Coordinates of C-alpha atoms and ligand atoms in Angstrom, one line a residue:
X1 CA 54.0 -36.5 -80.5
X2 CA 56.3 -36.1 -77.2
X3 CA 54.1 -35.6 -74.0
X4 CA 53.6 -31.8 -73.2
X5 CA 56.4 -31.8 -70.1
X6 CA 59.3 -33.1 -72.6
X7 CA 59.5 -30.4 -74.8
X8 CA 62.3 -27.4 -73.8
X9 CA 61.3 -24.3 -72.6
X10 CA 61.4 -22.5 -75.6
X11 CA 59.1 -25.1 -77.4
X12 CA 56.6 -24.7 -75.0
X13 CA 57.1 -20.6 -74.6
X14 CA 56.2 -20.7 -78.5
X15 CA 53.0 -23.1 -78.5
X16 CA 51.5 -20.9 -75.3
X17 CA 52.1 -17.6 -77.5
X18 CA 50.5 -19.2 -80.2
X19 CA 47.6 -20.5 -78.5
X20 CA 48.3 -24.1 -79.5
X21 CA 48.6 -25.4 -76.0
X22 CA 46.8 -23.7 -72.6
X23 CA 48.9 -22.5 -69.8
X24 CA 46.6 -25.4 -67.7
X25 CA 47.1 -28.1 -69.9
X26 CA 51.0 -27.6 -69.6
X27 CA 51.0 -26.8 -65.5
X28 CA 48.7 -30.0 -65.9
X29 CA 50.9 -31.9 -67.6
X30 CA 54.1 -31.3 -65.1
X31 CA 51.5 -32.0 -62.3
X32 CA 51.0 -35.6 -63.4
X33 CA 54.7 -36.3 -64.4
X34 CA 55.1 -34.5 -60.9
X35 CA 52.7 -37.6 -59.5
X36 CA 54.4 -39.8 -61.4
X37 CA 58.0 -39.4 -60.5
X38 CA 57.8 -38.0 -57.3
X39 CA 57.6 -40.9 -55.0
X40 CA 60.6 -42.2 -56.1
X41 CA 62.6 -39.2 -57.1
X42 CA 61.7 -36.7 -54.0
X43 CA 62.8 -33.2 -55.6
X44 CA 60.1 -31.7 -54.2
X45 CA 59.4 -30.2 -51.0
X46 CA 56.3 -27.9 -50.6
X47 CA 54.1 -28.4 -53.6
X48 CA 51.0 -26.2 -55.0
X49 CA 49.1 -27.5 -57.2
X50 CA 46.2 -26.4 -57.1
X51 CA 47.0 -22.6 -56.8
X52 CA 49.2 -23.4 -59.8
X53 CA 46.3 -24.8 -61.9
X54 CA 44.0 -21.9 -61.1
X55 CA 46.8 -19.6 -61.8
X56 CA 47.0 -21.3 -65.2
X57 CA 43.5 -21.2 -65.9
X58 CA 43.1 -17.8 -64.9
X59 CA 46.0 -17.1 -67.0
X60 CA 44.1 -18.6 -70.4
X61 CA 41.1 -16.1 -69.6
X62 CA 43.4 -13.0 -70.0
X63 CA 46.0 -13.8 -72.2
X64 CA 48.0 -10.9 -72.7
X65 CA 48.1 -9.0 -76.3
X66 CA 52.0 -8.5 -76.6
X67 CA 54.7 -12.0 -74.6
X68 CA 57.2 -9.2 -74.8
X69 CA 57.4 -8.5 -71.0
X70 CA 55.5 -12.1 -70.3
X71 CA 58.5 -14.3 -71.9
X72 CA 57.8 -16.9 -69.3
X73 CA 53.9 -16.7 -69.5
X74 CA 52.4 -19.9 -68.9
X75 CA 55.5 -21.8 -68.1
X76 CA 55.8 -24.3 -65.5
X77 CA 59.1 -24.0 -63.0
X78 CA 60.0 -25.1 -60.0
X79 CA 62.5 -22.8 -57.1
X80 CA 65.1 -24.6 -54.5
X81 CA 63.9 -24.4 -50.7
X82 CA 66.5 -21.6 -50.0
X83 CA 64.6 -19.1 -52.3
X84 CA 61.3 -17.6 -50.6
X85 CA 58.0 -17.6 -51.6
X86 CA 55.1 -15.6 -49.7
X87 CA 52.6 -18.2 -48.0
X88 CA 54.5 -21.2 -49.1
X89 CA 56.5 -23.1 -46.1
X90 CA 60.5 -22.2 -46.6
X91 CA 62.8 -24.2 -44.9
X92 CA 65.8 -24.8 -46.6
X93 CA 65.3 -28.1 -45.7
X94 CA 66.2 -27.7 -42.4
X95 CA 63.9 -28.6 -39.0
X96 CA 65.4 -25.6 -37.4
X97 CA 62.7 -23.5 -40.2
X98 CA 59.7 -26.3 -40.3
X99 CA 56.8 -24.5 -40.4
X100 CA 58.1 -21.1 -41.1
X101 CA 55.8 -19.6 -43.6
X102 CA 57.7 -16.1 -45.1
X103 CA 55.4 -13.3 -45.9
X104 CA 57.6 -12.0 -48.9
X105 CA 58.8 -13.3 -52.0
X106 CA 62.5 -13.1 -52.7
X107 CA 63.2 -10.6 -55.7
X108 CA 64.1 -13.5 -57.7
X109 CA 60.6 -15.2 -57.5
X110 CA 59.2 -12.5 -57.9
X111 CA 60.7 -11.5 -61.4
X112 CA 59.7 -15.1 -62.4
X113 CA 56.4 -14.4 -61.3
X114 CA 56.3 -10.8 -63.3
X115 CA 57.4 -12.4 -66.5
X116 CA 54.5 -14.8 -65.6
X117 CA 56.0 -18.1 -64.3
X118 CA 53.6 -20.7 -62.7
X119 CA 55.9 -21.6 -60.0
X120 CA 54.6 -25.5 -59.1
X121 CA 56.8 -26.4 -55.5
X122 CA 59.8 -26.2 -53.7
X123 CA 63.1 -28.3 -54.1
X124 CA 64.8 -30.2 -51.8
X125 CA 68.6 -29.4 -50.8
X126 CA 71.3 -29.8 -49.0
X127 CA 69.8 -28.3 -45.1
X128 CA 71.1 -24.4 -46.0
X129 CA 73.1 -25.5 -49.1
X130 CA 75.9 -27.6 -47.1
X131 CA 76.3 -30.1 -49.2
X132 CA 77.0 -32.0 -52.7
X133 CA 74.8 -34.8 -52.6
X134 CA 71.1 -33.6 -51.1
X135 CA 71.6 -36.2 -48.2
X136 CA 71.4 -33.7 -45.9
X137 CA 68.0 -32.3 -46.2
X138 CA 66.8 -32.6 -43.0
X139 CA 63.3 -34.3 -45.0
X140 CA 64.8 -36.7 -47.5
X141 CA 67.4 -37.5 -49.8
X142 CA 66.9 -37.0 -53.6
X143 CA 67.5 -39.6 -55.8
X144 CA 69.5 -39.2 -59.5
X145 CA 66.5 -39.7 -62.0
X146 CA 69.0 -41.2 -64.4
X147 CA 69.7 -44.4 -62.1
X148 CA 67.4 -43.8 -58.6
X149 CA 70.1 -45.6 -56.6
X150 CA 72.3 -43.0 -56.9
X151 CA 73.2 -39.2 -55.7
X152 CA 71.3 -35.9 -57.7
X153 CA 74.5 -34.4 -56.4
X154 CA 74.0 -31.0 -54.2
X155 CA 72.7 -28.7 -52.8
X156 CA 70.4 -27.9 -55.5
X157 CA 70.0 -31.9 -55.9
X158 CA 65.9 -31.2 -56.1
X159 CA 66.4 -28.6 -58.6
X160 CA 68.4 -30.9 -61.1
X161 CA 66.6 -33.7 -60.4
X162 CA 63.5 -31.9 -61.3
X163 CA 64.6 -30.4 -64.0
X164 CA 66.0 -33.7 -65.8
X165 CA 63.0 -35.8 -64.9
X166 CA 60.9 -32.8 -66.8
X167 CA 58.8 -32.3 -63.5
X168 CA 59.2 -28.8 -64.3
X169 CA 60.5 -26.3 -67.6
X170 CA 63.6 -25.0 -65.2
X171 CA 64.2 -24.2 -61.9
X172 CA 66.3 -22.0 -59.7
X173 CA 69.2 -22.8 -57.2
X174 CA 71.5 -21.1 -55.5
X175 CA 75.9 -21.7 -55.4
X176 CA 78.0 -20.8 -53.2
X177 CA 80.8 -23.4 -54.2
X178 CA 79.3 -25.2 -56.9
X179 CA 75.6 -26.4 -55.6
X180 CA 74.6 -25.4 -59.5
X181 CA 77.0 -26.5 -61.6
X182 CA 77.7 -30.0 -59.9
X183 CA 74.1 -31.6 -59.7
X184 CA 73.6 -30.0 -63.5
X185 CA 76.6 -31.8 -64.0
X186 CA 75.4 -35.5 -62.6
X187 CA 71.5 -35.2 -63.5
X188 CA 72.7 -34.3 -67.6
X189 CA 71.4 -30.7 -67.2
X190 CA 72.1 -26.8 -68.1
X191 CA 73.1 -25.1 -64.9
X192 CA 74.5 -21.7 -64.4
X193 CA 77.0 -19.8 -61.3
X194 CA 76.4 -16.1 -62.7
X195 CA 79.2 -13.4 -61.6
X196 CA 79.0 -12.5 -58.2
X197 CA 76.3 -9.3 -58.2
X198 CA 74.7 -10.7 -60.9
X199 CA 71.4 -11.9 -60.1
X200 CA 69.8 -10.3 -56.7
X201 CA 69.5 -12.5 -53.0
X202 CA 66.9 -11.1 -51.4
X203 CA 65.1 -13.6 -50.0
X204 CA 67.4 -15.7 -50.7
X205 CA 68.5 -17.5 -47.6
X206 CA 72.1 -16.9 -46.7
X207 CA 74.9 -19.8 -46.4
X208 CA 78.1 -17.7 -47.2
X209 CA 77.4 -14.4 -48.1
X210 CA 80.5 -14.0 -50.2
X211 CA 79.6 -16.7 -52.4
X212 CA 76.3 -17.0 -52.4
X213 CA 74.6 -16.4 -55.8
X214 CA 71.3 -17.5 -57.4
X215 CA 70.8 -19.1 -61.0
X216 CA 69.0 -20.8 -63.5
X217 CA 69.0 -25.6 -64.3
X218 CA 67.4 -25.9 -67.1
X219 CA 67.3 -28.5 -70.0
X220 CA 69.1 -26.4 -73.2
X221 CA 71.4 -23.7 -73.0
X222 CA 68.9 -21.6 -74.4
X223 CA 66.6 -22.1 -71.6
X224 CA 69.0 -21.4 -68.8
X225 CA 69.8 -18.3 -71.0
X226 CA 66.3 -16.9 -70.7
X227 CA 65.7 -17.6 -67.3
X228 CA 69.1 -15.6 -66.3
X229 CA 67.9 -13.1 -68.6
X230 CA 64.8 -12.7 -66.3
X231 CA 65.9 -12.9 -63.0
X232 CA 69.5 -10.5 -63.4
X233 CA 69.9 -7.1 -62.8
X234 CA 70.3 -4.6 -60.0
X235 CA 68.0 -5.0 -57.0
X236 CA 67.9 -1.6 -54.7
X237 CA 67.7 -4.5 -51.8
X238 CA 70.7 -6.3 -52.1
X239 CA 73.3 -4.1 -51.7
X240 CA 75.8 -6.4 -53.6
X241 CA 73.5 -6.6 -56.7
X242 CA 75.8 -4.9 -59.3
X243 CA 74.5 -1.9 -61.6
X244 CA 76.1 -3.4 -64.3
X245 CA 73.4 -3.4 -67.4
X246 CA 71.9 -6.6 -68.2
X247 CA 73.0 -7.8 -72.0
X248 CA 70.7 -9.4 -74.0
X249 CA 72.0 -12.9 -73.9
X250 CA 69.4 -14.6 -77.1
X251 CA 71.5 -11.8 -79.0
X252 CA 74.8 -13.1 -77.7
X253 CA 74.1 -16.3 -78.5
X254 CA 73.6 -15.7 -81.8
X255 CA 76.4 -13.2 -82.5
X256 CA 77.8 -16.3 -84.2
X257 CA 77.8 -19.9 -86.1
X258 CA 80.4 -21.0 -84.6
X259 CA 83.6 -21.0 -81.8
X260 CA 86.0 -19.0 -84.4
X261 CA 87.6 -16.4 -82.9
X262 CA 87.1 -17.6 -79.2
X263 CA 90.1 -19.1 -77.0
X264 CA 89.2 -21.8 -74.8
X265 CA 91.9 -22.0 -71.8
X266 CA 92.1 -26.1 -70.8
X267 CA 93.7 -25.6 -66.4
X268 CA 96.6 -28.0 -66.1
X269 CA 95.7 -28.6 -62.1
X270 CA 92.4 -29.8 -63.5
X271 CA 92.8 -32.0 -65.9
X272 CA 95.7 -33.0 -64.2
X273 CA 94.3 -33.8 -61.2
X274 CA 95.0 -37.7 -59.6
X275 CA 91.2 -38.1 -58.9
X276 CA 89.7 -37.6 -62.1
X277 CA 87.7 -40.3 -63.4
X278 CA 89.0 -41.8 -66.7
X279 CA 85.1 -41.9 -68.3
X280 CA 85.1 -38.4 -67.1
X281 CA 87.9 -37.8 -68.7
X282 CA 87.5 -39.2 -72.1
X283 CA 83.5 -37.6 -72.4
X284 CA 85.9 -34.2 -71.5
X285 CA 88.1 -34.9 -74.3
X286 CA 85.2 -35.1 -76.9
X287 CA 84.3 -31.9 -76.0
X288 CA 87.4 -30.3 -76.8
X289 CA 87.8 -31.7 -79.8
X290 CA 84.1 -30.4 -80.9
X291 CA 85.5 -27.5 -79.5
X292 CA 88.6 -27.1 -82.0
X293 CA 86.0 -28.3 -84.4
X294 CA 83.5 -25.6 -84.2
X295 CA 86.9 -23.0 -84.9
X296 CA 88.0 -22.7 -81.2
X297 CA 91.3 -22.7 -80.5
X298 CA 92.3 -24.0 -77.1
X299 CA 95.5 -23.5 -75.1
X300 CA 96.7 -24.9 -71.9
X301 CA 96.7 -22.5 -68.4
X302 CA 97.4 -22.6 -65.1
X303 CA 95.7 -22.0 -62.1
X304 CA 98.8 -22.6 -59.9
X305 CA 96.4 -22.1 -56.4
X306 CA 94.4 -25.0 -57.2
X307 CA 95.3 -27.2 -54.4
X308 CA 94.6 -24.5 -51.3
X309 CA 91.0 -24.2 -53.1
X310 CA 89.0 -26.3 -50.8
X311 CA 90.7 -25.4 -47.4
X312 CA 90.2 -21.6 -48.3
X313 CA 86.8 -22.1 -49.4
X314 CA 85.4 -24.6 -46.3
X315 CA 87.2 -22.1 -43.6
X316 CA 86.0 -18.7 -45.6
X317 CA 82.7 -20.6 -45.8
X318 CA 82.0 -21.9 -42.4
X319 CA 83.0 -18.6 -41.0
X320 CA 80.3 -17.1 -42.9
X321 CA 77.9 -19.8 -42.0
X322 CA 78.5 -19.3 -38.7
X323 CA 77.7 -15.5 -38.6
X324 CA 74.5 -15.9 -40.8
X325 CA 73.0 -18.8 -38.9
X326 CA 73.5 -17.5 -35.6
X327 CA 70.1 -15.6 -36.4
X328 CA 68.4 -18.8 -35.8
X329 CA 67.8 -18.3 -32.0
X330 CA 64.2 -20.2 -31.5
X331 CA 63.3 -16.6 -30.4
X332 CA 62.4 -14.7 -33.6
X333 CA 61.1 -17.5 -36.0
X334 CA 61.5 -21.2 -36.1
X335 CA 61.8 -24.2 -34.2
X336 CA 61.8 -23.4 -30.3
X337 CA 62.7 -26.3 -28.0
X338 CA 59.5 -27.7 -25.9
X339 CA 60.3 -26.7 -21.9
X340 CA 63.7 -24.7 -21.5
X341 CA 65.4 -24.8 -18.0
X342 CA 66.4 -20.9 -19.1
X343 CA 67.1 -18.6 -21.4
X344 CA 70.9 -20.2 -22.4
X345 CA 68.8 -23.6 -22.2
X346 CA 66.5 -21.9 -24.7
X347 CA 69.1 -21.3 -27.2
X348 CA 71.2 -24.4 -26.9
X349 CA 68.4 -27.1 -27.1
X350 CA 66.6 -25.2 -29.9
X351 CA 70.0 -24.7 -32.1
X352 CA 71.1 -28.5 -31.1
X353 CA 67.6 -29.7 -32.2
X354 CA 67.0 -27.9 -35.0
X355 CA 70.0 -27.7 -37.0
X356 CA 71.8 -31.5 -38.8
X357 CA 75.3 -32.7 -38.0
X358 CA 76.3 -31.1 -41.0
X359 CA 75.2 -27.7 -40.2
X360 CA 76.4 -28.0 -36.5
X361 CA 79.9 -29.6 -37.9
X362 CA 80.1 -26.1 -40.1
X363 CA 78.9 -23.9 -37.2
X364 CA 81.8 -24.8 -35.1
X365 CA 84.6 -24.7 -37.8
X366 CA 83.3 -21.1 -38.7
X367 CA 83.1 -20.2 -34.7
X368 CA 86.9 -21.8 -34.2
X369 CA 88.5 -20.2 -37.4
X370 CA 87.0 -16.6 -36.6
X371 CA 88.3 -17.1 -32.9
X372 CA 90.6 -14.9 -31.1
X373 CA 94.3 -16.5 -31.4
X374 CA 93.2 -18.8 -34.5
X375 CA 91.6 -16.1 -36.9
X376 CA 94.8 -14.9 -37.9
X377 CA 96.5 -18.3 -38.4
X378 CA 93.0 -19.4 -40.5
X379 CA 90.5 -16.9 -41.3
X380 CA 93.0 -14.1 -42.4
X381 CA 94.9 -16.6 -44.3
X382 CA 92.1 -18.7 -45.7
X383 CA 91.1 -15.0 -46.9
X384 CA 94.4 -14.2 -48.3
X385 CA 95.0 -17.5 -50.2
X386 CA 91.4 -16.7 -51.5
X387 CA 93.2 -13.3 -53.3
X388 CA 95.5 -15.4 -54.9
X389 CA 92.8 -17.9 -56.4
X390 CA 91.5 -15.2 -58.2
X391 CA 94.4 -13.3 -59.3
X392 CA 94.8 -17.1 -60.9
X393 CA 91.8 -16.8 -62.9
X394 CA 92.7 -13.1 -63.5
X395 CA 96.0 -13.7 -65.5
X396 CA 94.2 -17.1 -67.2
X397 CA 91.0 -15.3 -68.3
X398 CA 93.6 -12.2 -70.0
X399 CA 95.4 -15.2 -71.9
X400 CA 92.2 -16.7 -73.0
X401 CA 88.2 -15.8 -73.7
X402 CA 86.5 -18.6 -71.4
X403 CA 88.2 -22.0 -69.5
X404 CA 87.0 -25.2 -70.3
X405 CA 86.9 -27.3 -67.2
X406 CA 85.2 -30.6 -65.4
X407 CA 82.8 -30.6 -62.8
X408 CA 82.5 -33.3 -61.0
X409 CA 86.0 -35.3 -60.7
X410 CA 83.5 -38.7 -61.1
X411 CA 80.4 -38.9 -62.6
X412 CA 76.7 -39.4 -59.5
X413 CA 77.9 -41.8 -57.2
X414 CA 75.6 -44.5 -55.0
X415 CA 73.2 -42.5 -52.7
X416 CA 74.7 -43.3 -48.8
X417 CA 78.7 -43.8 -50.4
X418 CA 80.0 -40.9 -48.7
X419 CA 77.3 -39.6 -46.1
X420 CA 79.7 -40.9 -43.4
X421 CA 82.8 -38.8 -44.7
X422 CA 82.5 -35.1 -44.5
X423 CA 86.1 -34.7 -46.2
X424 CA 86.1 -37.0 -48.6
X425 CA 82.8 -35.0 -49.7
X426 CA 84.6 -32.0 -49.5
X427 CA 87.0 -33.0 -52.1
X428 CA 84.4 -33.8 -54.3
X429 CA 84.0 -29.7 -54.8
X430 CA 87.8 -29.4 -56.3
X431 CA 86.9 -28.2 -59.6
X432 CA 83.6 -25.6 -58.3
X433 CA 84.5 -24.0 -55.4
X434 CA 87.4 -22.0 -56.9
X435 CA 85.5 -20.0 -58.9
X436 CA 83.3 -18.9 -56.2
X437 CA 86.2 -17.9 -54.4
X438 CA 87.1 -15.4 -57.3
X439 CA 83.8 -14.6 -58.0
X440 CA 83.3 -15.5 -61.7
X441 CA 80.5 -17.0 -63.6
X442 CA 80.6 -20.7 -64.8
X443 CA 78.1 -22.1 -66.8
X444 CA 77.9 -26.4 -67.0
X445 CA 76.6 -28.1 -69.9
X446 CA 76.1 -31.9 -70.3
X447 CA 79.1 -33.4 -72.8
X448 CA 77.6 -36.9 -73.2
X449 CA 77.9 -40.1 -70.9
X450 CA 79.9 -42.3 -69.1
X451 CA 78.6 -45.7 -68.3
X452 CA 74.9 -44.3 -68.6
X453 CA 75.7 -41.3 -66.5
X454 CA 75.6 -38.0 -67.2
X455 CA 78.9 -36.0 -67.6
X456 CA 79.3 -32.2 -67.2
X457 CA 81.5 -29.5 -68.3
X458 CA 81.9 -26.1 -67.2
X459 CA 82.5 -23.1 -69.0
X460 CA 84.4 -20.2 -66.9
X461 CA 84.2 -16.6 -67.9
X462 CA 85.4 -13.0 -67.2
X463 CA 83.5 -10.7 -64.7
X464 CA 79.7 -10.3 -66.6
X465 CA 80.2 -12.6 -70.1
X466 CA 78.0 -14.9 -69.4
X467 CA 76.8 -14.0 -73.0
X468 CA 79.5 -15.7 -74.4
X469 CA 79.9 -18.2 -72.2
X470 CA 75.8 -19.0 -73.4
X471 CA 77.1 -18.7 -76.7
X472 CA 80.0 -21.6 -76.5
X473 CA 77.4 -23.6 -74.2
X474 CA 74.8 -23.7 -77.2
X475 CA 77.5 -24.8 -79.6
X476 CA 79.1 -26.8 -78.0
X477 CA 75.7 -28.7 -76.9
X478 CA 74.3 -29.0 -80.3
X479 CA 77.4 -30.1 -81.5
X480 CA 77.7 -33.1 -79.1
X481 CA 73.7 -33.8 -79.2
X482 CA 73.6 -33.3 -75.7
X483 CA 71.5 -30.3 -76.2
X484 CA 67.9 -31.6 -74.4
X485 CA 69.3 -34.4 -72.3
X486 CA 66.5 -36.0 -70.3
X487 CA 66.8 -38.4 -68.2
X488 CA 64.9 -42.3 -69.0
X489 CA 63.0 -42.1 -66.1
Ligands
LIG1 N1 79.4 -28.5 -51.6 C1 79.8 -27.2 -51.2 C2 79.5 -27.0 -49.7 O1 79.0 -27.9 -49.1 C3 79.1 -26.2 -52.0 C4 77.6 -26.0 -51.6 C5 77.0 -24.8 -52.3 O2 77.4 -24.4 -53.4 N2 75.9 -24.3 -51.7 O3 79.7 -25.9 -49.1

């Protein structure tokens, strides 16, 4: 009999509707592997555990008659630090917020709370999703529960972390150039970018606002399926929440047996590309071939823009940074500095101590590209070049159904490798960041492992099919038996 906090989501939705397991003997359960793992994995940032146990235990009194609005009753999750939650510190994980307590929940948490989530802490993350490894939380780095001396990736390290190590049933995180996809990718989890619009971001606190978008880590396809399912749909509050009718993505997935019918589309500058790691390769290889095997067939495309990806992306990016952090004054909320000499004092000593080097290094690229006399040589351009990336996915996605790419050029790499190196970092984000750029959803699925890590795929779709793009994931998954990866921690 597996401990309570290994089984999948969907195994433990079923046993609470039953009434084979209590909602407190499952938050109970994630508490202790919480206790467990925790001091050497640090995913978490605020925790509540004892409002999630008398949650729980509330919950058993009145269990409800009919799951059919309640499909995550009883089920034990875990949201990223960007994400807020009314009378729970927020900080994004950065100083500049330590302490701040919001009084609202962001839309997302609170559909997960309606469908009756027990949400158990906060994850740790890059400080305001900058970042692919979760070094630069401004609290602590996160280590990779599959080998602790190594990188969760980022920025929603905590979340995969947590997620793998089965602290938690699933979690949310946010990606603005790959912060899902890639730690799914290195922790051997289920991680999904919906389309831009998608899912609602209020509350969500903003890095990029062009980007930005909020989803599901979860162990199975299926799970990651049913928490998008939950939080998606139009929000009157976000005015770039799209109307566009929510499927439903359990029917999707079973539409069919199989990949027949379906044309994967393999990009040339991708699996071309100089830095991809051979063990990468070869666990990406496999998956194609289960791919041709489940009826797929799979042609090669081009996304000829590929190489101007990341300098669109980290100029469009830090521009937006720069705008949407400028709102963290030390006047309003936050960290103020102790004795200012004056009001400019005030700003510049609160800013300097409250935000990391990586923030501040992202700051002033945003504030120099959007400059007078540079903004047309950079931001105009960067946003131009940014058109052409997506006409790219345009003209590949009308040739095929869905693209089959890598994540992560290599698989986690040691923790501290490439703190020092900003840009080397940055080139890390070559196969992510171009989707955000056009705005498409991409799920990633774990294809199996190379050397004892975990390796990740992505699956790229049209505007709105993450249905289908569920539907290949699940296949594709059970076909490999990478379908409930956990990690042997
Ligand atoms: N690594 C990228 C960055 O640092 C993406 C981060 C993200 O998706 N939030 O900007």
């Amino acid at each position: 009999m597996p401990e309570l906090f290994e089984l999948s989501l969907l195994e433990a939705q079923k046993l609470l509707q039953k009434g084979e397991v209590s909602a407190e003997s499952l938050v109970a359960s994630c508490i202790s592997r919480i206790n467990a793992t925790e001091p050497s994995l640090g995913a978490l940032l605020a925790r509540r555990d004892e409002e999630a146990l008398e949650e729980a235990r509330a919950m058993d009194k009145m269990r409800p008659a009919d799951f059919s609005d309640k499909p995550l009753w009883g089920i034990p999750v875990t949201v990223k630090d960007a994400l807020t939650l009314k009378g729970l510190p927020t900080t994004a994980a950065s100083k500049i917020l330590e302490g701040f307590i919001p009084p609202y929940d962001a839309m997302v948490v609170q559909k997960l709370k309606d469908a009756g989530a027990v949400i158990l802490a906060k994850n740790n993350m890059d400080e305001f999703a900058m970042g692919s490894t979760t070094e630069h939380s401004a609290y602590r780095a996160t280590a990779n529960p599959w080998d602790l001396s190594r990188v969760p990736g980022g920025s929603s390290g905590g979340s995969a972390a947590s997620v793998a190590a089965c602290q938690c049933f699933a979690s949310l995180g946010s990606d603005t150039g790959g912060s899902i996809r890639q730690p799914a990718s290195l922790c051997g989890c289920v991680g999904i970018k919906p389309t831009y619009g998608r899912v609602s971001r209020y509350g969500l606190l903003a890095y990029a606002s062009s980007f930005d978008q909020v989803g599901p880590l979860a162990r199975t396809v299926e799970d990651a399926a049913l928490m998008l399912q939950v939080i998606a749909g139009h929000d009157g509050r976000d005015s770039t929440s799209s109307p566009v009718p929510v499927p439903d993505y359990a029917a999707a997935m079973a539409a069919q047996e199989d990949l027949s019918g379906l044309t994967l589309g393999l990009p040339r500058e991708f699996f071309g590309h100089e830095g991809l790691d051979k063990g990468v390769s070869e666990a990406c290889e496999k998956a194609v071939e289960a791919a041709r095997g489940l009826g797929a067939k799979v042609a090669e495309v081009s996304l000829p823009h590929t190489e101007y990806a990341i300098a669109s992306y980290y100029i469009l990016a830090a521009a937006e940074a720069s705008s949407n952090l400028a709102r963290y004054d030390g006047v309003r909320y936050g960290h103020r500095t102790a004795a200012p000499r004056n009001l400019e004092d005030m700003y510049t000593s609160s800013r300097t101590e409250g935000f990391g080097p990586e923030v501040q290094r992202r700051i002033l690229l945003g504030s120099y590209v959007l400059s007078a006399g540079y903004y047309d040589a950079y931001y105009r351009k960067a946003a131009q070049v940014r058109r052409l990336i997506r006409q790219d996915y345009l003209d590949a996605l009308e040739k095929c159904d869905m693209l089959l790419a890598p994540v992560s050029p290599v698989p986690a790499w040691q923790l501290g490798h490439m703190s020092e190196d900003p840009l080397q970092m940055y080139f890390m984000d070559i196969f992510t960041l171009s989707l955000n750029l056009a705005g498409l959803p991409g799920l990633s699925i774990p294809v199996g492992l190379s050397e004892g890590l975990p390796v990740g795929m992505q699956l790229l779709g049209r505007a709105f099919d993450e249905g289908r793009l569920f539907l290949a994931g699940d296949k594709l998954t059970r076909a490999l038996g990478t379908h409930n990866l956990r990690a042997p921690l």
